[in-house]
Each structure stands twice: as structure tokens, then as C-alpha cells.
PDB file of C-alpha atoms in Angstrom:
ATOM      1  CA  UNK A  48      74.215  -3.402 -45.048  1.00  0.00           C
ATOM      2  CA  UNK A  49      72.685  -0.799 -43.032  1.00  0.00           C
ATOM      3  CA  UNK A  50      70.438  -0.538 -39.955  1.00  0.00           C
ATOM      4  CA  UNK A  51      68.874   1.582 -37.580  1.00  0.00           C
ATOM      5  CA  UNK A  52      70.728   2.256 -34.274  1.00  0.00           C
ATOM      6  CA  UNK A  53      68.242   4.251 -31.942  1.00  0.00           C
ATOM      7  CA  UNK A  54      70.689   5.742 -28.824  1.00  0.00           C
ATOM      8  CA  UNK A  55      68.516   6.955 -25.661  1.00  0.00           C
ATOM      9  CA  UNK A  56      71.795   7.362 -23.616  1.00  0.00           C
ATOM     10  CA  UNK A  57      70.078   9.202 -20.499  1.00  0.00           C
ATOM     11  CA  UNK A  58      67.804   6.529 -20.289  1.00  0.00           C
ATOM     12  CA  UNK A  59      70.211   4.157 -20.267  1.00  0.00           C
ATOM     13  CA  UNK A  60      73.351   5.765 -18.224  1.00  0.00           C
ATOM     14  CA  UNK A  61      71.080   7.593 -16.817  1.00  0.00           C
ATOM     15  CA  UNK A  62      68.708   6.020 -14.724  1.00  0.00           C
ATOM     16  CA  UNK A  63      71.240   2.886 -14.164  1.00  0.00           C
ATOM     17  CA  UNK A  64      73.034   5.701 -11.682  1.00  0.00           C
ATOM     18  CA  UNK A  65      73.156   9.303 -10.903  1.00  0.00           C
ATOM     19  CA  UNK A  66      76.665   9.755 -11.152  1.00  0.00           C
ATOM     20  CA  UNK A  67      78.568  13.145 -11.281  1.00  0.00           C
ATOM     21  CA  UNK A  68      79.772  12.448 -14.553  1.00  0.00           C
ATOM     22  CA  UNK A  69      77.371   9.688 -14.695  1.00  0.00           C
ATOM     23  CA  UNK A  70      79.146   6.369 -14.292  1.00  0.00           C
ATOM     24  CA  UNK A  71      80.698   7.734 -10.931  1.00  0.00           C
ATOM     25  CA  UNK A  72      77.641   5.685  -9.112  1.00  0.00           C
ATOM     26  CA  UNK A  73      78.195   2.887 -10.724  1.00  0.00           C
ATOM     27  CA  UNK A  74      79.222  -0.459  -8.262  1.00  0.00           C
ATOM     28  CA  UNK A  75      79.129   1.774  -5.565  1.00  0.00           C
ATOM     29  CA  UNK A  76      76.268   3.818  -3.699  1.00  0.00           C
ATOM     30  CA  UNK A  77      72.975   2.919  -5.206  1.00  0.00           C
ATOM     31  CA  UNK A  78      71.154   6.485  -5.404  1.00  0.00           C
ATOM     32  CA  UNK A  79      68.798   6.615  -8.537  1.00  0.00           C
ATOM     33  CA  UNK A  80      66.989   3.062 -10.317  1.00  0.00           C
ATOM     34  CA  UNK A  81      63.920   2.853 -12.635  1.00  0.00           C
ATOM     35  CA  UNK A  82      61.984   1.465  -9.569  1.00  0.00           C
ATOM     36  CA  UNK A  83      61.456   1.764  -5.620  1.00  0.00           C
ATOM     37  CA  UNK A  84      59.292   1.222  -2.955  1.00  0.00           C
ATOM     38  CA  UNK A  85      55.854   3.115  -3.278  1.00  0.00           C
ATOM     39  CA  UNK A  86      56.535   6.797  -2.216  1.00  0.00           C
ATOM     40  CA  UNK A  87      59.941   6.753  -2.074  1.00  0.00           C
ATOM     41  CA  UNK A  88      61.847   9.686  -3.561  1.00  0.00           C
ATOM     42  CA  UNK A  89      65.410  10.161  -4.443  1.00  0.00           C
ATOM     43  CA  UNK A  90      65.868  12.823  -2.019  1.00  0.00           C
ATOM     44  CA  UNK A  91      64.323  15.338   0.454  1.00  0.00           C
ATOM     45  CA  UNK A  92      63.877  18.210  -2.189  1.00  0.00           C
ATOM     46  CA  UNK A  93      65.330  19.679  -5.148  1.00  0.00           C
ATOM     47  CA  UNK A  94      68.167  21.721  -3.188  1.00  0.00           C
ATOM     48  CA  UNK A  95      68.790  18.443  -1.583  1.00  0.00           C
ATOM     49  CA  UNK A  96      69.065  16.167  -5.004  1.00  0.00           C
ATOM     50  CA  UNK A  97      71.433  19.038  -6.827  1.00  0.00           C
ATOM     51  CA  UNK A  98      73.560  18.945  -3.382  1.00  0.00           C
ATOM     52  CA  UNK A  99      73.478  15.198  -3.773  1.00  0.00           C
ATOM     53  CA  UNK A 100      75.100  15.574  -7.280  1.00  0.00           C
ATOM     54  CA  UNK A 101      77.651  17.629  -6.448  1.00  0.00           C
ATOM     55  CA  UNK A 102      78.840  15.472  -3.752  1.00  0.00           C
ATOM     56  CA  UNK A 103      79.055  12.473  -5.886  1.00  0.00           C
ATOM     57  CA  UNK A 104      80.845  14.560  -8.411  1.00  0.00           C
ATOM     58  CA  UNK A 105      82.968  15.713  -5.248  1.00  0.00           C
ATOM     59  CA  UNK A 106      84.243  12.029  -4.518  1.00  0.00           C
ATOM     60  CA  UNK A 107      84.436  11.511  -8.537  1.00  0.00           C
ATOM     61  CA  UNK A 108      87.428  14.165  -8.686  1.00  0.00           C
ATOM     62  CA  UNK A 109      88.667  13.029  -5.185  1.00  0.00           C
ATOM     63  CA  UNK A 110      89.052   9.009  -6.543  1.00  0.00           C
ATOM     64  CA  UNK A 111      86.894   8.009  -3.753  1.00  0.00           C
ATOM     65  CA  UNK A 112      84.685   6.608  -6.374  1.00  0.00           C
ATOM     66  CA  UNK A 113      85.172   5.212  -9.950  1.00  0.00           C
ATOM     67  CA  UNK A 114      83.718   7.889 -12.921  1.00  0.00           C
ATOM     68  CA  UNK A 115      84.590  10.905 -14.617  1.00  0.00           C
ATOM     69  CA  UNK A 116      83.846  14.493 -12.910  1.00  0.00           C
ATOM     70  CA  UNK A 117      81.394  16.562 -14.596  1.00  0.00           C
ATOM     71  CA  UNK A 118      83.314  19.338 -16.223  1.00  0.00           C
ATOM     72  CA  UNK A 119      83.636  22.757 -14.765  1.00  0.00           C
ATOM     73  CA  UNK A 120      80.959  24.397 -16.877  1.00  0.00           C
ATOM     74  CA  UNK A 121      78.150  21.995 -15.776  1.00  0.00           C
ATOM     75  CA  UNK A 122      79.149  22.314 -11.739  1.00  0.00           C
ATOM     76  CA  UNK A 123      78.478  26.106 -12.382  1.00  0.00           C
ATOM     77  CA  UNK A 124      75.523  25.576 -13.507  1.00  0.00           C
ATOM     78  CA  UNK A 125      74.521  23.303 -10.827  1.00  0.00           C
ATOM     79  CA  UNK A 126      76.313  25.510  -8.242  1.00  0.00           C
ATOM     80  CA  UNK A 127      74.399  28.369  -9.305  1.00  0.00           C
ATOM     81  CA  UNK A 128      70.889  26.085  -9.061  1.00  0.00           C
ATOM     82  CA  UNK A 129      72.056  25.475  -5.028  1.00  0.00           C
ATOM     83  CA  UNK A 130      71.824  29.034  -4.681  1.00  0.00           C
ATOM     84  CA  UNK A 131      68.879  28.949  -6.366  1.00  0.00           C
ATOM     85  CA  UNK A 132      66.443  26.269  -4.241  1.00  0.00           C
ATOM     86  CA  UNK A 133      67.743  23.525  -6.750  1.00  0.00           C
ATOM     87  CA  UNK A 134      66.128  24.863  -9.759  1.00  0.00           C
ATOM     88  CA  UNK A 135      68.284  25.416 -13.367  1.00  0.00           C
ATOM     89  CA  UNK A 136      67.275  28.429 -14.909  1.00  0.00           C
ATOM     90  CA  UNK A 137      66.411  28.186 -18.469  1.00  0.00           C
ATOM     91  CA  UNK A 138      68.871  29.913 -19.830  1.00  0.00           C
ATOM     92  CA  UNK A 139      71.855  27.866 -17.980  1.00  0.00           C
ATOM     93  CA  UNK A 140      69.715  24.789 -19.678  1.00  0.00           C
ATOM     94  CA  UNK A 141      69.823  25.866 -22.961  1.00  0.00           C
ATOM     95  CA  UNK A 142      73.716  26.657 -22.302  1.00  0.00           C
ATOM     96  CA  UNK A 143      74.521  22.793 -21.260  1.00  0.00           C
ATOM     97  CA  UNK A 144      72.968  21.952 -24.091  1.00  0.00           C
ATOM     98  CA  UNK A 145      74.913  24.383 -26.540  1.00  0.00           C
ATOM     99  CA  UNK A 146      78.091  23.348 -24.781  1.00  0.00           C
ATOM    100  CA  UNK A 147      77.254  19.478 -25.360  1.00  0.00           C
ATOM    101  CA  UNK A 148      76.508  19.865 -28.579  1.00  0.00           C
ATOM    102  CA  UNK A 149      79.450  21.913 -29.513  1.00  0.00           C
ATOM    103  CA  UNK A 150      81.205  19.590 -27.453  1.00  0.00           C
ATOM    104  CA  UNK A 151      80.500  16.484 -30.138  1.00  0.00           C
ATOM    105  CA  UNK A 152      81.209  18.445 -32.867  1.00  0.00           C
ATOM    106  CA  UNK A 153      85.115  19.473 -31.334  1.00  0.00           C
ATOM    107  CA  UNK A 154      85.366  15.904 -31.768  1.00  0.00           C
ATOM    108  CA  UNK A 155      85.119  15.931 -35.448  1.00  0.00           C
ATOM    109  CA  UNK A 156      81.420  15.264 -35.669  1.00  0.00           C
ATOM    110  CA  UNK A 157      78.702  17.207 -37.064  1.00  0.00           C
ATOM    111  CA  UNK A 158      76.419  18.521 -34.288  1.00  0.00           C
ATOM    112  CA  UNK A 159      73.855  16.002 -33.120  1.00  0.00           C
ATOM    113  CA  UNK A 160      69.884  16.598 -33.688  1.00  0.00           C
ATOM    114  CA  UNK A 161      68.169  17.737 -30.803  1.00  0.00           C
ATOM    115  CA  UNK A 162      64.639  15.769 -30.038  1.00  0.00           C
ATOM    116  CA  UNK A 163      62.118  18.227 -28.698  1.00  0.00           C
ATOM    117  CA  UNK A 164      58.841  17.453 -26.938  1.00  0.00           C
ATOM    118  CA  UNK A 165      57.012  20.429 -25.569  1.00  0.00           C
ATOM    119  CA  UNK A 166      59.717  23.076 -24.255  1.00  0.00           C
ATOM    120  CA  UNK A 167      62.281  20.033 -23.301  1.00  0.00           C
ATOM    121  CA  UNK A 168      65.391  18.444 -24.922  1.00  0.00           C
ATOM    122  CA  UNK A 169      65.165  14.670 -25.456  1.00  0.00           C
ATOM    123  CA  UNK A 170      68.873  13.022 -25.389  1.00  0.00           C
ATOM    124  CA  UNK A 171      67.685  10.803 -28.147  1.00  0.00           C
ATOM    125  CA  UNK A 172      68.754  10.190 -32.056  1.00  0.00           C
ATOM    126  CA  UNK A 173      68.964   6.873 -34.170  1.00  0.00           C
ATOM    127  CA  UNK A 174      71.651   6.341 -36.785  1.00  0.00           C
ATOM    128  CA  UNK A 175      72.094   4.280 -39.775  1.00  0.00           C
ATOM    129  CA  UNK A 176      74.675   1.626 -39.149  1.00  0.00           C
ATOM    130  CA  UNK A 177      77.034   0.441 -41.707  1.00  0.00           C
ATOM    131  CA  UNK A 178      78.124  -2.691 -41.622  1.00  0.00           C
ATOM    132  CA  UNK A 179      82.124  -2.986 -41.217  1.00  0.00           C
ATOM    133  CA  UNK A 180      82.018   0.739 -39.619  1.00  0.00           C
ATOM    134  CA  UNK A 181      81.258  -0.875 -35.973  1.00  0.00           C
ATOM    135  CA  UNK A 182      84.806   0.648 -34.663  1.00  0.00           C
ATOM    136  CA  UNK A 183      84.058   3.891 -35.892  1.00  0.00           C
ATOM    137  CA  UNK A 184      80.534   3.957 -34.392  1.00  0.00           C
ATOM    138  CA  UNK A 185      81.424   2.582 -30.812  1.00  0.00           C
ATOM    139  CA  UNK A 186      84.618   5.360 -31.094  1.00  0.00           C
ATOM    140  CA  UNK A 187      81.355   7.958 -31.939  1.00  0.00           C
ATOM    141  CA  UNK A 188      78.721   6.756 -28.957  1.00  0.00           C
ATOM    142  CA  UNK A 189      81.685   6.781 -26.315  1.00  0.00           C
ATOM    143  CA  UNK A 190      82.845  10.445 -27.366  1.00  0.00           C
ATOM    144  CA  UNK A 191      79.090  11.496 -27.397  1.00  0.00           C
ATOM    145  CA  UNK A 192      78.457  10.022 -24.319  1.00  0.00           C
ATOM    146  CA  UNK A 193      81.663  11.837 -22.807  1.00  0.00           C
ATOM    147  CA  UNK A 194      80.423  15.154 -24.256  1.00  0.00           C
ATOM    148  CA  UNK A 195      76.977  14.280 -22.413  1.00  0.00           C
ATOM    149  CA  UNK A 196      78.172  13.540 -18.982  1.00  0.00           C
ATOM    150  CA  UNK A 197      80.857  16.440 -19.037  1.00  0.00           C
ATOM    151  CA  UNK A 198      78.563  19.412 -19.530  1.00  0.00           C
ATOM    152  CA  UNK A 199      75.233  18.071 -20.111  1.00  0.00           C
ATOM    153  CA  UNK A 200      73.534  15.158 -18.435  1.00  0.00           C
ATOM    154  CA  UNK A 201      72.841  15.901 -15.191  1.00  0.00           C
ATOM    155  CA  UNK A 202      71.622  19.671 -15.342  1.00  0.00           C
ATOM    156  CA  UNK A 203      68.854  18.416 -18.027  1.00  0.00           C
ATOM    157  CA  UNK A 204      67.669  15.594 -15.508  1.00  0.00           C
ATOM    158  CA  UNK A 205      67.840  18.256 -12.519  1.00  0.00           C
ATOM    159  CA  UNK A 206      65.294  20.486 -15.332  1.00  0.00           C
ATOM    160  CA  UNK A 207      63.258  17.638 -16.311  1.00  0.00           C
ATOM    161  CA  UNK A 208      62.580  16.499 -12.517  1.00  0.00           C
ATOM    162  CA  UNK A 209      62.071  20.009 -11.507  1.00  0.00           C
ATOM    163  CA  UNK A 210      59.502  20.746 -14.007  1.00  0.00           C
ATOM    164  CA  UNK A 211      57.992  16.756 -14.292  1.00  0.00           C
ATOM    165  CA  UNK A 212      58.521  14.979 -11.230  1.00  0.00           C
ATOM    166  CA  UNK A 213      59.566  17.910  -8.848  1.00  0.00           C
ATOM    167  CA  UNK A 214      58.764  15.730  -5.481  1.00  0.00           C
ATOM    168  CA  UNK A 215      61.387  13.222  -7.063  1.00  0.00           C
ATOM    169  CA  UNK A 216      59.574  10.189  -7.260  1.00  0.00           C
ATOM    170  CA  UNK A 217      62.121   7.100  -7.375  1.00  0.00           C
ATOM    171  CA  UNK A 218      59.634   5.097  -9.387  1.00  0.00           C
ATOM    172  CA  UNK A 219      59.259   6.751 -12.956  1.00  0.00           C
ATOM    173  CA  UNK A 220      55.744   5.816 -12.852  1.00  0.00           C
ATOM    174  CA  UNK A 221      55.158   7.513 -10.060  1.00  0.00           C
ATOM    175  CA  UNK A 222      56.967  10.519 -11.093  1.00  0.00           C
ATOM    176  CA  UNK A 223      54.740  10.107 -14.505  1.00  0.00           C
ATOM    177  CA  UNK A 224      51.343  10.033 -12.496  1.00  0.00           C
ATOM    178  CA  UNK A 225      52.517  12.688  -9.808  1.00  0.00           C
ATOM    179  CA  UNK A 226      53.134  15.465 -13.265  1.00  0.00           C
ATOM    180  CA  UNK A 227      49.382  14.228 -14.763  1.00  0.00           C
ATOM    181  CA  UNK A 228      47.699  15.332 -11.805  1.00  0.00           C
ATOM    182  CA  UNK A 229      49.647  18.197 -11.133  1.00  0.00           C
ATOM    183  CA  UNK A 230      48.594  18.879 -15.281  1.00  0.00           C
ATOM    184  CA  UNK A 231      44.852  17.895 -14.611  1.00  0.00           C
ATOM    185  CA  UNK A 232      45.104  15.248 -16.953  1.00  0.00           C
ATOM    186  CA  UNK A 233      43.893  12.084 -15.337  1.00  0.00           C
ATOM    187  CA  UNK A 234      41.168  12.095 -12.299  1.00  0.00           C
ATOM    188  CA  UNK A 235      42.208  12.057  -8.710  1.00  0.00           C
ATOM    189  CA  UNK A 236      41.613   8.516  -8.241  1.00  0.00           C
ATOM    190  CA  UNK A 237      44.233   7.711 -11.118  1.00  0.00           C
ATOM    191  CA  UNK A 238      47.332   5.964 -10.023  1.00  0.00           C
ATOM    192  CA  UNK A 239      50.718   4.931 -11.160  1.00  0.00           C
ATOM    193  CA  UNK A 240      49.525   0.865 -10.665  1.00  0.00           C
ATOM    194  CA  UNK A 241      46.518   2.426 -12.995  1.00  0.00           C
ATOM    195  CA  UNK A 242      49.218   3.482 -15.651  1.00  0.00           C
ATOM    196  CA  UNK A 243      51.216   0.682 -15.235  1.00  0.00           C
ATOM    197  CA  UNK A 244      48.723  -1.825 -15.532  1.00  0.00           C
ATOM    198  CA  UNK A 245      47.143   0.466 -18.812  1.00  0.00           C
ATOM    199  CA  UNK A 246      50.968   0.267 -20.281  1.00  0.00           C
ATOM    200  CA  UNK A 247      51.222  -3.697 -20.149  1.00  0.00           C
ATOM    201  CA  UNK A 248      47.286  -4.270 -21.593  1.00  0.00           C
ATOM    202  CA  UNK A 249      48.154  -1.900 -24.319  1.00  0.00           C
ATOM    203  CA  UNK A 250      51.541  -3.469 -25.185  1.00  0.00           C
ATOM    204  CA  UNK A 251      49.693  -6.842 -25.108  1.00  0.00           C
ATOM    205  CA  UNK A 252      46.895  -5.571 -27.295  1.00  0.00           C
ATOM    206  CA  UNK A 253      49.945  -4.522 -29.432  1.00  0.00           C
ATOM    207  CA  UNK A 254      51.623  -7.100 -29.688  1.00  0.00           C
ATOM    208  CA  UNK A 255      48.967  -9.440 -30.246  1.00  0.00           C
ATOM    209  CA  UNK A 256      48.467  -7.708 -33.313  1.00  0.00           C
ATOM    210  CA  UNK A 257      52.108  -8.224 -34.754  1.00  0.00           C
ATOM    211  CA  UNK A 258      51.794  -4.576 -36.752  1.00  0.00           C
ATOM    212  CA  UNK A 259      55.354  -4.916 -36.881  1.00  0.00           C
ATOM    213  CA  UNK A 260      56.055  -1.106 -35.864  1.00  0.00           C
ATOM    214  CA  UNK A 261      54.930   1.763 -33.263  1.00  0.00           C
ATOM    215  CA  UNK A 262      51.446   2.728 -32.952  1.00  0.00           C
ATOM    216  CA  UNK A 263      50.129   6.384 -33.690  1.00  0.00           C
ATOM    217  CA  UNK A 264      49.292   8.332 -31.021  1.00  0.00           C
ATOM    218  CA  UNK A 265      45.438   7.733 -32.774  1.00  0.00           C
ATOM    219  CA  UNK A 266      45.907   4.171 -32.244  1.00  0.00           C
ATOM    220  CA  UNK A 267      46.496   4.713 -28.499  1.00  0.00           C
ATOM    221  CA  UNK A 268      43.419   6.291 -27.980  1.00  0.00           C
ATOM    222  CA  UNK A 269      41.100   4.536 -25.640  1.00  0.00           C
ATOM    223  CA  UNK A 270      43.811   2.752 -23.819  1.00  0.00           C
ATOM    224  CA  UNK A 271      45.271   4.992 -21.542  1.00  0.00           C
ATOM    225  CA  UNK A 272      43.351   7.379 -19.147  1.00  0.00           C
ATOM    226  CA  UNK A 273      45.309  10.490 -20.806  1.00  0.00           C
ATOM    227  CA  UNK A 274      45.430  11.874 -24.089  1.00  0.00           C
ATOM    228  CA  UNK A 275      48.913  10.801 -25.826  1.00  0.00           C
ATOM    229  CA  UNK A 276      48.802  13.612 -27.929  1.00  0.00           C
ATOM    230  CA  UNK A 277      48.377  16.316 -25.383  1.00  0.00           C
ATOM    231  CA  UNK A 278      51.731  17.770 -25.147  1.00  0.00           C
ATOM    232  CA  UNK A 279      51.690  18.206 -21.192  1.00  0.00           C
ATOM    233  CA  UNK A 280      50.859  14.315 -20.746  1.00  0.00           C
ATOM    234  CA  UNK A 281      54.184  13.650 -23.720  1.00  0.00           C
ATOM    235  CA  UNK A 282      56.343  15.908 -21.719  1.00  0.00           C
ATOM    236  CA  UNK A 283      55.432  13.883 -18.495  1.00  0.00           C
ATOM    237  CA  UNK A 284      56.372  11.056 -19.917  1.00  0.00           C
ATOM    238  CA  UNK A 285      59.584  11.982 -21.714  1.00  0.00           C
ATOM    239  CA  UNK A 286      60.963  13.969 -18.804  1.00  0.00           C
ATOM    240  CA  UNK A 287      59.882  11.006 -16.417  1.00  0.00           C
ATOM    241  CA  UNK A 288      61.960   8.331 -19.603  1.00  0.00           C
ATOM    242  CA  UNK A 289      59.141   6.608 -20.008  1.00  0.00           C
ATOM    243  CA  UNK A 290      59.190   5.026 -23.152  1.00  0.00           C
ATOM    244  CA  UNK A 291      56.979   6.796 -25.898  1.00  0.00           C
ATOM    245  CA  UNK A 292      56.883   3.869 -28.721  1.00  0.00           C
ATOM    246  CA  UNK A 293      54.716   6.272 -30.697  1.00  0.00           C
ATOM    247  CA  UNK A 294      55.621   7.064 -34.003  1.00  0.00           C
ATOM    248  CA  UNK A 295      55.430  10.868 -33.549  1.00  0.00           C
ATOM    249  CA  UNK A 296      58.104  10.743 -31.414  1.00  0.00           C
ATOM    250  CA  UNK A 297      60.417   9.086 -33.409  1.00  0.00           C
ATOM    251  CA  UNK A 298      64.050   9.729 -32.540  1.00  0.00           C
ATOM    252  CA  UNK A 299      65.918  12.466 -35.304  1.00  0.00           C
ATOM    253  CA  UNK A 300      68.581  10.899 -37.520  1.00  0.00           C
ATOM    254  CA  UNK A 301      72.241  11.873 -36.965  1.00  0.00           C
ATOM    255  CA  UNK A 302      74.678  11.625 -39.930  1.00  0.00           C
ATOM    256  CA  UNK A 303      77.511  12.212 -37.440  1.00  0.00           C
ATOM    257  CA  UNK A 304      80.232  11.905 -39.859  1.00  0.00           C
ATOM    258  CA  UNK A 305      78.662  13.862 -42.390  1.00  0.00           C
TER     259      UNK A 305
END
């Protein structure tokens, strides 16, 4: 028997704690969660966040906290993005990327899909399950997730927040809102209680009508205050991990093992 297995590992590792190689946070200092007081941000600025990083990833390779240390490519890169004002340059992006990805496939895997939306990486795929494989498919999601946090993770959220949510709004919804304005998307009197409250009467509406699968991006419209298919509002979302359970943005398929 097979089934779909959708992975969204930086929402979920992710946003549970910064870490400096991810899971260094974890049961210790609280610095990132999907939610938070009205206005509050994760840190001062984006020099301030990246420095933030490093330190964690500091006490990481010290023992002074549980995780595994980014590896030594990814510091560089967020090293060099100190020096520059806390911003990743594109090309150092693209190079975490290429070095995750070539990291999976070291392992014995073929290289994993790469979900786009607008000029940003999504670390998102869905896989078909087979049933009696479930060793071999935990063994795959914990060596992808290693590649991820060793030269990947954290320099794509330091790009996504620095393009999307570049006064580092704690709350995603916030951080959402913040990059609509910013886009000219919504009017000035839109907030993120405005979103949130459009996101639950839409899932309601949705589920009421037991479809039994994501809605179009057509089917949203009227709902929200933004255009779903406008590819500034989709990146604001995505780089914020909001959900987009549209079926346009449907995670890629891996065949990992070939």
C-alpha cells in the first residue's frame, strides 16, 4: 500500500526553535515560536538575528546546549551576511542550497526537488510511502533533515525574513501582513487579526463543504483581501510558512531512492 507523505521540515523544525543546527534551541532558550505578543519581533534587526544564530550555534559546538552545529560552509555564509548588515547575498543562497542538496544525494539519495514560489526555495516535497519501507523512510527524513540543518536551514530563513518579514515579526501573521503592505497588496487599514480572522472563515467555508481536497487559488477568490495568485502576496506567505493549502502549490514528489 502506498500513501502520500508531504515533509515541510522548516516549518516544522523550524519555527519550533531557531537553533544553530536547528534542534540546538530546543528545551532550552525559547527564541523563535509561530506566535507572540502583538509587535514583538525576534530581534532588534537583521545584523542582530544573524548574530543571534551564530551564538546559538556558538554554545551548540561548545556543549552548552543540546543540537548539532551548523557546518562550516553555512557559518561562512552567515559570517559573511554579519559583515554585510545581516543580509545573504543571493549567490551564497543559491550555494546553501546546492550544498544541501548535494548533501542528500552523498547519502545515497537522488537529489531532492526544489519547490519554487516567486524567486524563493520552499523546503517542501511529499513522497509516496510504501508500506513495510517505514525504516528506510525515517533512516531518509533524518539524513535529509541533517543535510538541511548542516548547510542549509538557517541561511534560507535569514533570506526569506530579509526579503518577507525584514522587521522580524515573531507572529507569522504579522510578518505576512507587514510584506503585503510593504507589496501594496492590501489597504492600510488591513491587519494581521484581518488575515487571521479571513484564514479561519475561509477554512470554515471549506470545510463546510467537505470537497475532500485543496481549493484553487480561483476558489479563494473573494475571501481574502489579497489576490492568492499574485506571486508577491504567495511569496509573503511561503517565506512567512504560512500554510498555502492551494493546489498550485502542491509540494514536488521525491523518488529519493530512485
Amino acid at each position: 500500500m502506498m500513501r502520500e507523505v508531504f515533509v515541510r521540515f522548516c516549518k516544522i523544525v523550524m519555527m519550533m526553535c531557531l537553533a544553530s543546527g536547528l534542534l540546538a534551541g530546543c528545551g532550552s532558550e525559547d527564541v523563535d515560536s509561530d506566535t507572540g505578543v502583538e509587535g514583538q519581533r525576534i530581534a532588534s534587526s537583521m545584523q542582530d538575528y544573524v548574530q543571534l544564530v551564530l551564538d546559538f550555534d556558538q554554545k551548540a559546538r561548545n556543549g552548552q546546549i543540546q543540537g548539532a552545529p551548523m557546518g562550516d560552509r553555512q557559518v561562512a555564509i552567515l559570517e559573511r551576511a554579519l559583515e554585510n548588515g545581516g543580509r545573504v547575498s543571493r549567490t551564497d543562497y543559491e550555494q546553501a542550497w546546492a550544498s544541501y542538496r548535494q548533501c542528500v544525494v552523498n547519502k545515497g539519495y537522488t537529489a531532492p526537488p526544489i519547490m519554487k514560489v516567486g524567486e524563493f526555495y520552499q523546503a517542501q516535497w511529499s513522497m509516496a510511502s510504501v508500506e513495510g519501507q517505514e525504516a528506510r523512510e525515517e533512516k531518509l527524513r533524518e539524513d535529509d533533515m541533517a543535510c538541511g540543518m548542516a548547510e542549509m536551514l538557517n541561511v534560507n530563513e535569514v533570506y526569506q525574513r530579509q526579503n518577507s518579514n525584514p522587521n522580524l515579526y515573531r507572529n507569522p501573521s504579522e510578518g505576512v501582513v507587514d510584506c503585503l503592505h510593504r507589496n501594496n497588496l492590501v489597504k492600510t487599514a488591513y491587519t494581521a487579526k484581518d488575515y487571521d480572522e479571513e484564514n479561519r472563515r475561509f477554512d470554515k467555508y471549506w470545510n463546510d463543504r467537505r470537497m475532500g481536497r485543496a481549493p484553487t487559488i480561483a476558489e479563494t477568490h473573494g475571501h481574502f483581501s489579497f489576490d492568492y495568485s499574485d506571486v508577491d502576496a504567495a511569496t509573503c506567505l511561503a517565506n512567512n510558512h504560512e500554510a498555502m493549502d492551494v493546489q498550485e502549490y502542491k509540494p514536488p514528489e521525491w523518488k529519493p531512492f530512485g
